[in-house]
PDB file of C-alpha atoms in Angstrom:
ATOM      1  CA  MET A 134     -41.595 -15.232  49.848  1.00 60.00           C
ATOM      2  CA  THR A 135     -45.345 -16.524  49.539  1.00 67.00           C
ATOM      3  CA  LYS A 136     -46.004 -14.256  46.739  1.00 76.00           C
ATOM      4  CA  ARG A 137     -42.912 -15.528  44.815  1.00 77.00           C
ATOM      5  CA  ILE A 138     -43.878 -19.199  45.370  1.00 75.00           C
ATOM      6  CA  TYR A 139     -47.391 -18.198  44.207  1.00 76.00           C
ATOM      7  CA  ARG A 140     -46.479 -16.594  41.051  1.00 78.00           C
ATOM      8  CA  GLY A 141     -43.858 -19.457  40.268  1.00 79.00           C
ATOM      9  CA  ILE A 142     -46.511 -22.211  40.580  1.00 78.00           C
ATOM     10  CA  LEU A 143     -49.114 -20.161  38.779  1.00 79.00           C
ATOM     11  CA  LEU A 144     -46.623 -19.499  35.919  1.00 82.00           C
ATOM     12  CA  SER A 145     -45.586 -23.016  35.613  1.00 83.00           C
ATOM     13  CA  SER A 146     -49.422 -24.126  35.336  1.00 80.00           C
ATOM     14  CA  VAL A 147     -50.063 -21.718  32.626  1.00 81.00           C
ATOM     15  CA  ILE A 148     -47.042 -22.668  30.689  1.00 86.00           C
ATOM     16  CA  THR A 149     -47.769 -26.421  31.243  1.00 85.00           C
ATOM     17  CA  MET A 150     -51.400 -25.777  30.032  1.00 82.00           C
ATOM     18  CA  LEU A 151     -50.348 -23.903  26.891  1.00 83.00           C
ATOM     19  CA  ALA A 152     -47.707 -26.753  26.136  1.00 86.00           C
ATOM     20  CA  CYS A 153     -50.285 -29.467  26.683  1.00 84.00           C
ATOM     21  CA  LEU A 154     -52.825 -27.434  24.422  1.00 81.00           C
ATOM     22  CA  ILE A 155     -50.597 -26.926  21.735  1.00 82.00           C
ATOM     23  CA  PHE A 156     -49.312 -30.487  21.761  1.00 85.00           C
ATOM     24  CA  THR A 157     -52.724 -31.933  21.860  1.00 80.00           C
ATOM     25  CA  ILE A 158     -54.043 -29.669  18.824  1.00 79.00           C
ATOM     26  CA  GLY A 159     -50.847 -30.615  16.959  1.00 80.00           C
ATOM     27  CA  ILE A 160     -51.391 -34.320  17.657  1.00 83.00           C
ATOM     28  CA  GLN A 161     -55.203 -34.134  16.739  1.00 77.00           C
ATOM     29  CA  TYR A 162     -54.415 -32.117  13.409  1.00 77.00           C
ATOM     30  CA  GLN A 163     -51.877 -34.606  12.497  1.00 81.00           C
ATOM     31  CA  MET A 164     -54.364 -37.539  12.955  1.00 83.00           C
ATOM     32  CA  TYR A 165     -56.933 -35.494  11.172  1.00 79.00           C
ATOM     33  CA  ASP A 166     -54.642 -35.267   8.233  1.00 82.00           C
ATOM     34  CA  GLU A 167     -53.779 -38.804   8.195  1.00 86.00           C
ATOM     35  CA  SER A 168     -57.610 -39.634   8.385  1.00 86.00           C
ATOM     36  CA  THR A 169     -58.316 -37.425   5.374  1.00 86.00           C
ATOM     37  CA  LYS A 170     -55.634 -39.216   3.453  1.00 88.00           C
ATOM     38  CA  ASP A 171     -56.833 -42.520   4.314  1.00 90.00           C
ATOM     39  CA  SER A 172     -60.456 -41.569   3.377  1.00 90.00           C
ATOM     40  CA  LEU A 173     -59.307 -40.269   0.032  1.00 92.00           C
ATOM     41  CA  LYS A 174     -57.314 -43.442  -0.572  1.00 92.00           C
ATOM     42  CA  ASP A 175     -60.319 -45.757   0.145  1.00 92.00           C
ATOM     43  CA  LYS A 176     -62.676 -43.825  -2.064  1.00 91.00           C
ATOM     44  CA  ALA A 177     -60.298 -43.747  -4.895  1.00 90.00           C
ATOM     45  CA  TYR A 178     -59.815 -47.657  -4.591  1.00 89.00           C
ATOM     46  CA  ILE A 179     -63.564 -48.304  -4.321  1.00 88.00           C
ATOM     47  CA  ILE A 180     -64.016 -45.973  -7.320  1.00 87.00           C
ATOM     48  CA  SER A 181     -61.227 -47.978  -9.267  1.00 86.00           C
ATOM     49  CA  LEU A 182     -63.105 -51.087  -8.954  1.00 83.00           C
ATOM     50  CA  ASN A 183     -66.008 -49.910 -10.873  1.00 73.00           C
ATOM     51  CA  SER A 184     -66.068 -51.739 -14.160  1.00 50.00           C
ATOM     52  CA  GLU A 185     -67.240 -48.598 -15.771  1.00 57.00           C
ATOM     53  CA  ILE A 186     -64.394 -46.499 -14.637  1.00 62.00           C
ATOM     54  CA  GLY A 187     -64.539 -44.355 -17.844  1.00 62.00           C
ATOM     55  CA  ASP A 188     -67.995 -42.994 -17.128  1.00 71.00           C
ATOM     56  CA  LEU A 189     -67.795 -41.215 -14.039  1.00 79.00           C
ATOM     57  CA  SER A 190     -70.803 -39.158 -14.497  1.00 78.00           C
ATOM     58  CA  LYS A 191     -72.659 -40.741 -11.571  1.00 81.00           C
ATOM     59  CA  TYR A 192     -70.312 -38.996  -9.350  1.00 81.00           C
ATOM     60  CA  ALA A 193     -71.100 -35.759 -10.636  1.00 81.00           C
ATOM     61  CA  ASP A 194     -72.750 -34.576  -7.244  1.00 83.00           C
ATOM     62  CA  ALA A 195     -70.223 -36.277  -5.042  1.00 85.00           C
ATOM     63  CA  LYS A 196     -68.763 -34.256  -2.136  1.00 87.00           C
ATOM     64  CA  GLU A 197     -65.256 -34.870  -3.126  1.00 89.00           C
ATOM     65  CA  ARG A 198     -63.630 -33.697  -6.385  1.00 91.00           C
ATOM     66  CA  ILE A 199     -63.127 -36.514  -8.587  1.00 92.00           C
ATOM     67  CA  THR A 200     -60.815 -36.142 -11.651  1.00 92.00           C
ATOM     68  CA  LEU A 201     -59.824 -38.780 -14.538  1.00 92.00           C
ATOM     69  CA  ILE A 202     -56.433 -37.902 -16.037  1.00 92.00           C
ATOM     70  CA  THR A 203     -54.538 -39.405 -18.864  1.00 93.00           C
ATOM     71  CA  SER A 204     -50.680 -40.345 -18.584  1.00 92.00           C
ATOM     72  CA  SER A 205     -50.085 -37.390 -20.614  1.00 93.00           C
ATOM     73  CA  GLY A 206     -51.910 -35.019 -17.971  1.00 93.00           C
ATOM     74  CA  LYS A 207     -55.057 -34.422 -20.144  1.00 93.00           C
ATOM     75  CA  VAL A 208     -58.030 -34.088 -18.132  1.00 92.00           C
ATOM     76  CA  LEU A 209     -60.849 -36.606 -19.191  1.00 90.00           C
ATOM     77  CA  PHE A 210     -63.430 -35.832 -16.485  1.00 90.00           C
ATOM     78  CA  ASP A 211     -63.993 -33.492 -13.271  1.00 90.00           C
ATOM     79  CA  ASN A 212     -67.015 -33.368 -11.494  1.00 89.00           C
ATOM     80  CA  LYS A 213     -66.475 -29.889 -10.396  1.00 87.00           C
ATOM     81  CA  ALA A 214     -65.252 -28.328 -13.605  1.00 89.00           C
ATOM     82  CA  ILE A 215     -65.558 -28.476 -17.486  1.00 89.00           C
ATOM     83  CA  ALA A 216     -62.676 -31.211 -18.363  1.00 86.00           C
ATOM     84  CA  ASP A 217     -62.184 -29.578 -21.797  1.00 88.00           C
ATOM     85  CA  LYS A 218     -61.218 -26.231 -20.183  1.00 90.00           C
ATOM     86  CA  MET A 219     -58.688 -27.569 -17.528  1.00 91.00           C
ATOM     87  CA  GLU A 220     -54.942 -27.173 -17.996  1.00 92.00           C
ATOM     88  CA  ASN A 221     -52.656 -30.207 -18.215  1.00 93.00           C
ATOM     89  CA  HIS A 222     -52.173 -31.853 -14.990  1.00 93.00           C
ATOM     90  CA  LEU A 223     -48.946 -33.561 -15.663  1.00 92.00           C
ATOM     91  CA  SER A 224     -46.875 -31.253 -13.591  1.00 92.00           C
ATOM     92  CA  ARG A 225     -49.008 -31.862 -10.491  1.00 92.00           C
ATOM     93  CA  LYS A 226     -47.225 -33.347  -7.706  1.00 93.00           C
ATOM     94  CA  GLU A 227     -49.727 -35.944  -6.939  1.00 93.00           C
ATOM     95  CA  VAL A 228     -50.215 -36.928 -10.584  1.00 94.00           C
ATOM     96  CA  LYS A 229     -46.370 -37.315 -10.929  1.00 94.00           C
ATOM     97  CA  GLY A 230     -46.300 -39.562  -7.694  1.00 94.00           C
ATOM     98  CA  ALA A 231     -48.812 -41.784  -9.344  1.00 94.00           C
ATOM     99  CA  LEU A 232     -47.004 -42.076 -12.583  1.00 94.00           C
ATOM    100  CA  ASP A 233     -43.908 -43.121 -10.811  1.00 93.00           C
ATOM    101  CA  SER A 234     -45.072 -45.281  -7.938  1.00 93.00           C
ATOM    102  CA  GLY A 235     -48.710 -45.870  -8.686  1.00 93.00           C
ATOM    103  CA  GLU A 236     -50.002 -43.369  -6.074  1.00 94.00           C
ATOM    104  CA  GLY A 237     -49.460 -39.779  -4.922  1.00 94.00           C
ATOM    105  CA  TYR A 238     -50.582 -37.466  -2.485  1.00 93.00           C
ATOM    106  CA  ALA A 239     -50.422 -33.658  -2.240  1.00 93.00           C
ATOM    107  CA  VAL A 240     -51.754 -30.698  -0.067  1.00 90.00           C
ATOM    108  CA  ARG A 241     -52.158 -27.111  -1.524  1.00 87.00           C
ATOM    109  CA  ARG A 242     -53.132 -24.409   0.757  1.00 79.00           C
ATOM    110  CA  SER A 243     -55.061 -21.230   0.222  1.00 66.00           C
ATOM    111  CA  GLU A 244     -54.310 -18.666   2.718  1.00 57.00           C
ATOM    112  CA  THR A 245     -56.875 -16.215   1.535  1.00 52.00           C
ATOM    113  CA  LEU A 246     -59.718 -18.871   1.987  1.00 55.00           C
ATOM    114  CA  GLY A 247     -58.111 -20.163   5.140  1.00 58.00           C
ATOM    115  CA  SER A 248     -58.368 -23.762   3.826  1.00 70.00           C
ATOM    116  CA  LYS A 249     -56.334 -26.428   2.016  1.00 83.00           C
ATOM    117  CA  SER A 250     -57.010 -28.933  -0.686  1.00 88.00           C
ATOM    118  CA  CYS A 251     -55.891 -32.715  -0.074  1.00 92.00           C
ATOM    119  CA  TYR A 252     -55.366 -34.566  -3.446  1.00 94.00           C
ATOM    120  CA  TYR A 253     -54.827 -38.421  -3.634  1.00 95.00           C
ATOM    121  CA  ALA A 254     -54.001 -39.822  -6.984  1.00 95.00           C
ATOM    122  CA  LEU A 255     -54.111 -43.653  -7.991  1.00 94.00           C
ATOM    123  CA  LYS A 256     -52.854 -45.121 -11.229  1.00 93.00           C
ATOM    124  CA  LEU A 257     -55.277 -47.417 -13.018  1.00 90.00           C
ATOM    125  CA  LYS A 258     -54.736 -50.408 -14.773  1.00 87.00           C
ATOM    126  CA  ASN A 259     -55.419 -48.796 -18.146  1.00 87.00           C
ATOM    127  CA  GLY A 260     -52.420 -46.099 -17.360  1.00 90.00           C
ATOM    128  CA  ASN A 261     -55.024 -43.350 -16.639  1.00 92.00           C
ATOM    129  CA  ILE A 262     -54.923 -41.462 -13.253  1.00 93.00           C
ATOM    130  CA  LEU A 263     -57.961 -41.245 -10.928  1.00 93.00           C
ATOM    131  CA  ARG A 264     -57.545 -38.387  -8.615  1.00 94.00           C
ATOM    132  CA  ILE A 265     -59.789 -37.440  -5.599  1.00 94.00           C
ATOM    133  CA  SER A 266     -59.551 -34.287  -3.653  1.00 92.00           C
ATOM    134  CA  ASP A 267     -61.250 -32.793  -0.786  1.00 90.00           C
ATOM    135  CA  ASP A 268     -61.189 -29.554   1.193  1.00 84.00           C
ATOM    136  CA  SER A 269     -59.898 -29.178   4.863  1.00 79.00           C
ATOM    137  CA  LEU A 270     -59.172 -26.431   7.237  1.00 72.00           C
ATOM    138  CA  THR A 271     -55.682 -25.236   7.914  1.00 74.00           C
ATOM    139  CA  VAL A 272     -54.467 -25.271  11.763  1.00 72.00           C
ATOM    140  CA  TRP A 273     -55.060 -21.712  11.926  1.00 75.00           C
ATOM    141  CA  THR A 274     -58.470 -22.013  10.961  1.00 73.00           C
ATOM    142  CA  VAL A 275     -59.091 -24.742  13.372  1.00 72.00           C
ATOM    143  CA  LEU A 276     -57.484 -22.541  16.177  1.00 75.00           C
ATOM    144  CA  ILE A 277     -59.725 -19.643  15.380  1.00 78.00           C
ATOM    145  CA  ASN A 278     -62.845 -22.063  15.675  1.00 76.00           C
ATOM    146  CA  LEU A 279     -61.710 -23.532  18.714  1.00 76.00           C
ATOM    147  CA  LEU A 280     -60.666 -20.084  20.366  1.00 80.00           C
ATOM    148  CA  PRO A 281     -63.964 -19.667  22.403  1.00 86.00           C
ATOM    149  CA  ALA A 282     -63.463 -23.255  23.918  1.00 82.00           C
ATOM    150  CA  ILE A 283     -59.755 -22.429  24.327  1.00 79.00           C
ATOM    151  CA  CYS A 284     -60.467 -19.311  26.155  1.00 84.00           C
ATOM    152  CA  ALA A 285     -63.022 -21.011  28.323  1.00 86.00           C
ATOM    153  CA  ILE A 286     -60.569 -23.746  29.416  1.00 82.00           C
ATOM    154  CA  ALA A 287     -57.887 -21.061  29.813  1.00 81.00           C
ATOM    155  CA  ILE A 288     -60.068 -19.042  32.288  1.00 86.00           C
ATOM    156  CA  MET A 289     -61.016 -22.101  34.132  1.00 86.00           C
ATOM    157  CA  THR A 290     -57.162 -23.096  34.423  1.00 82.00           C
ATOM    158  CA  LEU A 291     -56.024 -19.953  35.711  1.00 82.00           C
ATOM    159  CA  VAL A 292     -58.870 -19.775  38.465  1.00 85.00           C
ATOM    160  CA  LEU A 293     -57.976 -23.260  39.467  1.00 85.00           C
ATOM    161  CA  SER A 294     -54.393 -22.786  39.335  1.00 82.00           C
ATOM    162  CA  SER A 295     -54.619 -19.561  41.309  1.00 83.00           C
ATOM    163  CA  VAL A 296     -56.571 -21.488  44.103  1.00 85.00           C
ATOM    164  CA  LEU A 297     -54.025 -24.380  44.138  1.00 82.00           C
ATOM    165  CA  ALA A 298     -50.889 -22.052  43.830  1.00 81.00           C
ATOM    166  CA  ALA A 299     -52.390 -20.236  47.029  1.00 82.00           C
ATOM    167  CA  VAL A 300     -53.101 -23.541  48.885  1.00 83.00           C
ATOM    168  CA  ILE A 301     -49.763 -25.095  47.894  1.00 80.00           C
ATOM    169  CA  SER A 302     -47.656 -21.914  48.771  1.00 77.00           C
ATOM    170  CA  LYS A 303     -49.187 -21.599  52.165  1.00 78.00           C
ATOM    171  CA  LYS A 304     -48.646 -25.335  52.758  1.00 77.00           C
ATOM    172  CA  ILE A 305     -44.926 -25.193  51.666  1.00 74.00           C
ATOM    173  CA  LEU A 306     -44.178 -22.250  53.983  1.00 72.00           C
ATOM    174  CA  LYS A 307     -46.149 -23.592  56.791  1.00 73.00           C
ATOM    175  CA  PRO A 308     -43.254 -25.538  58.172  1.00 68.00           C
ATOM    176  CA  LEU A 309     -40.869 -22.590  57.861  1.00 68.00           C
ATOM    177  CA  ASN A 310     -43.173 -20.285  59.636  1.00 67.00           C
ATOM    178  CA  SER A 311     -43.713 -22.674  62.506  1.00 66.00           C
ATOM    179  CA  ILE A 312     -39.796 -23.099  63.115  1.00 66.00           C
ATOM    180  CA  ASP A 313     -39.030 -22.151  66.746  1.00 63.00           C
ATOM    181  CA  LEU A 314     -35.616 -20.488  66.395  1.00 64.00           C
ATOM    182  CA  GLU A 315     -34.825 -21.069  69.971  1.00 65.00           C
ATOM    183  CA  ASN A 316     -35.422 -24.749  69.629  1.00 65.00           C
ATOM    184  CA  PRO A 317     -35.473 -25.574  65.920  1.00 60.00           C
ATOM    185  CA  ASP A 318     -34.718 -29.274  66.487  1.00 60.00           C
ATOM    186  CA  ALA A 319     -38.007 -29.841  67.894  1.00 53.00           C
ATOM    187  CA  GLN A 320     -39.724 -29.098  64.491  1.00 58.00           C
ATOM    188  CA  ASN A 321     -40.473 -31.531  61.707  1.00 62.00           C
ATOM    189  CA  VAL A 322     -39.262 -29.934  58.706  1.00 61.00           C
ATOM    190  CA  TYR A 323     -38.325 -30.913  54.974  1.00 61.00           C
ATOM    191  CA  ASP A 324     -34.984 -32.670  54.591  1.00 65.00           C
ATOM    192  CA  GLU A 325     -34.119 -29.773  52.393  1.00 63.00           C
ATOM    193  CA  LEU A 326     -34.185 -27.455  55.421  1.00 64.00           C
ATOM    194  CA  ILE A 327     -31.986 -29.579  57.660  1.00 68.00           C
ATOM    195  CA  PRO A 328     -28.876 -27.732  56.684  1.00 71.00           C
ATOM    196  CA  PHE A 329     -30.528 -24.536  57.396  1.00 71.00           C
ATOM    197  CA  ILE A 330     -31.750 -25.642  60.713  1.00 70.00           C
ATOM    198  CA  ASN A 331     -28.223 -27.032  61.681  1.00 74.00           C
ATOM    199  CA  LYS A 332     -26.806 -23.448  60.672  1.00 80.00           C
ATOM    200  CA  ILE A 333     -29.414 -22.035  63.170  1.00 76.00           C
ATOM    201  CA  ASN A 334     -28.340 -24.189  65.898  1.00 76.00           C
ATOM    202  CA  MET A 335     -24.743 -23.485  65.391  1.00 81.00           C
ATOM    203  CA  GLN A 336     -25.658 -19.697  65.498  1.00 82.00           C
ATOM    204  CA  ASN A 337     -27.689 -20.378  68.672  1.00 77.00           C
ATOM    205  CA  ARG A 338     -24.802 -22.285  70.437  1.00 81.00           C
ATOM    206  CA  LYS A 339     -22.422 -19.359  69.488  1.00 85.00           C
ATOM    207  CA  ILE A 340     -24.716 -16.758  70.828  1.00 84.00           C
ATOM    208  CA  ASP A 341     -25.080 -18.632  74.049  1.00 82.00           C
ATOM    209  CA  ARG A 342     -21.278 -18.877  74.429  1.00 87.00           C
ATOM    210  CA  GLN A 343     -20.791 -15.340  73.869  1.00 88.00           C
ATOM    211  CA  ILE A 344     -23.440 -14.519  76.265  1.00 87.00           C
ATOM    212  CA  ALA A 345     -22.141 -16.798  78.878  1.00 86.00           C
ATOM    213  CA  ARG A 346     -18.551 -15.036  78.451  1.00 86.00           C
ATOM    214  CA  LEU A 347     -20.035 -11.744  78.716  1.00 84.00           C
ATOM    215  CA  THR A 348     -21.929 -12.749  81.781  1.00 84.00           C
ATOM    216  CA  ARG A 349     -18.754 -14.031  83.456  1.00 84.00           C
ATOM    217  CA  SER A 350     -16.847 -11.152  82.595  1.00 78.00           C
ATOM    218  CA  ARG A 351     -19.474  -8.714  84.128  1.00 76.00           C
ATOM    219  CA  ARG A 352     -19.333 -10.912  87.204  1.00 80.00           C
ATOM    220  CA  GLU A 353     -15.689 -10.790  87.694  1.00 75.00           C
ATOM    221  CA  PHE A 354     -16.005  -7.091  87.040  1.00 73.00           C
ATOM    222  CA  ASP A 355     -18.609  -6.568  89.488  1.00 73.00           C
ATOM    223  CA  ILE A 356     -16.643  -8.621  92.119  1.00 73.00           C
ATOM    224  CA  ILE A 357     -13.544  -6.401  91.546  1.00 71.00           C
ATOM    225  CA  THR A 358     -15.128  -3.212  91.553  1.00 69.00           C
ATOM    226  CA  GLU A 359     -17.131  -3.704  94.785  1.00 69.00           C
ATOM    227  CA  ASN A 360     -14.170  -4.702  96.849  1.00 69.00           C
ATOM    228  CA  MET A 361     -12.417  -1.356  95.661  1.00 70.00           C
ATOM    229  CA  SER A 362     -12.479   1.315  98.290  1.00 66.00           C
ATOM    230  CA  GLU A 363     -12.030   4.215  95.643  1.00 72.00           C
ATOM    231  CA  GLY A 364     -15.202   5.131  93.557  1.00 74.00           C
ATOM    232  CA  LEU A 365     -15.428   3.976  89.994  1.00 76.00           C
ATOM    233  CA  VAL A 366     -17.969   5.077  87.211  1.00 76.00           C
ATOM    234  CA  LEU A 367     -17.952   4.147  83.637  1.00 77.00           C
ATOM    235  CA  THR A 368     -19.664   6.155  81.179  1.00 82.00           C
ATOM    236  CA  ASP A 369     -20.225   6.127  77.246  1.00 83.00           C
ATOM    237  CA  ILE A 370     -18.940   8.865  75.125  1.00 86.00           C
ATOM    238  CA  LYS A 371     -21.950  10.966  75.769  1.00 83.00           C
ATOM    239  CA  GLY A 372     -21.283  10.814  79.641  1.00 82.00           C
ATOM    240  CA  ASN A 373     -24.156   8.740  80.428  1.00 86.00           C
ATOM    241  CA  ILE A 374     -23.331   6.481  83.379  1.00 79.00           C
ATOM    242  CA  LEU A 375     -23.116   2.617  82.363  1.00 78.00           C
ATOM    243  CA  THR A 376     -22.078   1.150  85.805  1.00 79.00           C
ATOM    244  CA  HIS A 377     -20.564   2.315  88.984  1.00 74.00           C
ATOM    245  CA  ASN A 378     -19.475   0.780  92.321  1.00 75.00           C
ATOM    246  CA  LYS A 379     -20.540   1.303  95.920  1.00 74.00           C
ATOM    247  CA  GLY A 380     -17.667   3.986  96.322  1.00 76.00           C
ATOM    248  CA  ILE A 381     -19.448   6.405  94.092  1.00 75.00           C
ATOM    249  CA  GLU A 382     -22.548   6.041  95.932  1.00 74.00           C
ATOM    250  CA  LYS A 383     -21.027   6.827  99.172  1.00 74.00           C
ATOM    251  CA  PHE A 384     -18.696   9.609  97.835  1.00 74.00           C
ATOM    252  CA  PHE A 385     -21.522  11.408  96.121  1.00 75.00           C
ATOM    253  CA  GLY A 386     -24.420  10.449  98.521  1.00 74.00           C
ATOM    254  CA  VAL A 387     -26.575   8.921  95.891  1.00 78.00           C
ATOM    255  CA  GLY A 388     -28.540   5.720  95.319  1.00 74.00           C
ATOM    256  CA  GLU A 389     -28.269   2.691  92.967  1.00 74.00           C
ATOM    257  CA  ASP A 390     -30.504   4.191  90.558  1.00 78.00           C
ATOM    258  CA  ILE A 391     -27.965   6.445  88.989  1.00 80.00           C
ATOM    259  CA  ASN A 392     -27.073   4.278  85.995  1.00 81.00           C
ATOM    260  CA  GLY A 393     -28.308   5.732  82.704  1.00 80.00           C
ATOM    261  CA  LYS A 394     -28.234   9.149  84.093  1.00 82.00           C
ATOM    262  CA  ASN A 395     -25.534  11.842  82.847  1.00 82.00           C
ATOM    263  CA  ILE A 396     -22.364  12.053  85.048  1.00 78.00           C
ATOM    264  CA  LEU A 397     -22.864  15.953  85.259  1.00 77.00           C
ATOM    265  CA  THR A 398     -25.766  15.376  87.430  1.00 76.00           C
ATOM    266  CA  LEU A 399     -23.529  14.115  90.181  1.00 73.00           C
ATOM    267  CA  ASN A 400     -21.413  17.109  89.952  1.00 61.00           C
ATOM    268  CA  ARG A 401     -24.293  19.231  90.501  1.00 47.00           C
ATOM    269  CA  SER A 402     -25.645  17.302  93.278  1.00 49.00           C
TER     270      SER A 402
END
């Protein structure tokens, strides 16, 4: 039972650890996505306040990708590519969002590179679209990067859980192992064990009544057989003597120690 409790506590600890880990990573990743979106949005608004918005050449070395697009989808400027060679962007989700509601946001993933690109588009007063994008890691890439730390945490958690599970399982079973079956009421046990203790008490009382009844019957039997003048012997199915009276001892001239012997030994004596 100790092993079952130990395994149960250990399994619960591992499942709880995994659930907390997944939940924490999920929440952090969600917050990271929101932070990336807000960062792109803030940078787009700062750039849009530039009075020389038509000249974005000074952002050529910017970390983020900055694109200026007309309302028809033609690319006027891109700091990471040659604008004249770029395809029409009117069908892009973030551009559509900006044309419809003033701003748009989209995420496009690259499974081969293990990354994703976040795009934020802002509609300017002159009708053009200012788009800023930046690369971000996918959740699987984040997990792979965090794998050494996750493994270290998992190992420490398993070791700690094993120790705690062993201590807790022994502590849980200690009241059970210390129960005096002859006098269970004298023990301090969990409330959940009270029905079990009551059942032991009932069983003990039942056994006591049966013993008293057998003792009384044996005493009555002894009184009757001792007052008999005839010899009386009781055997089991193998012929071994279970009990006898004084008449048998006198008749065969034997002592009181014949109980347990085979009755044939009396005939031979």
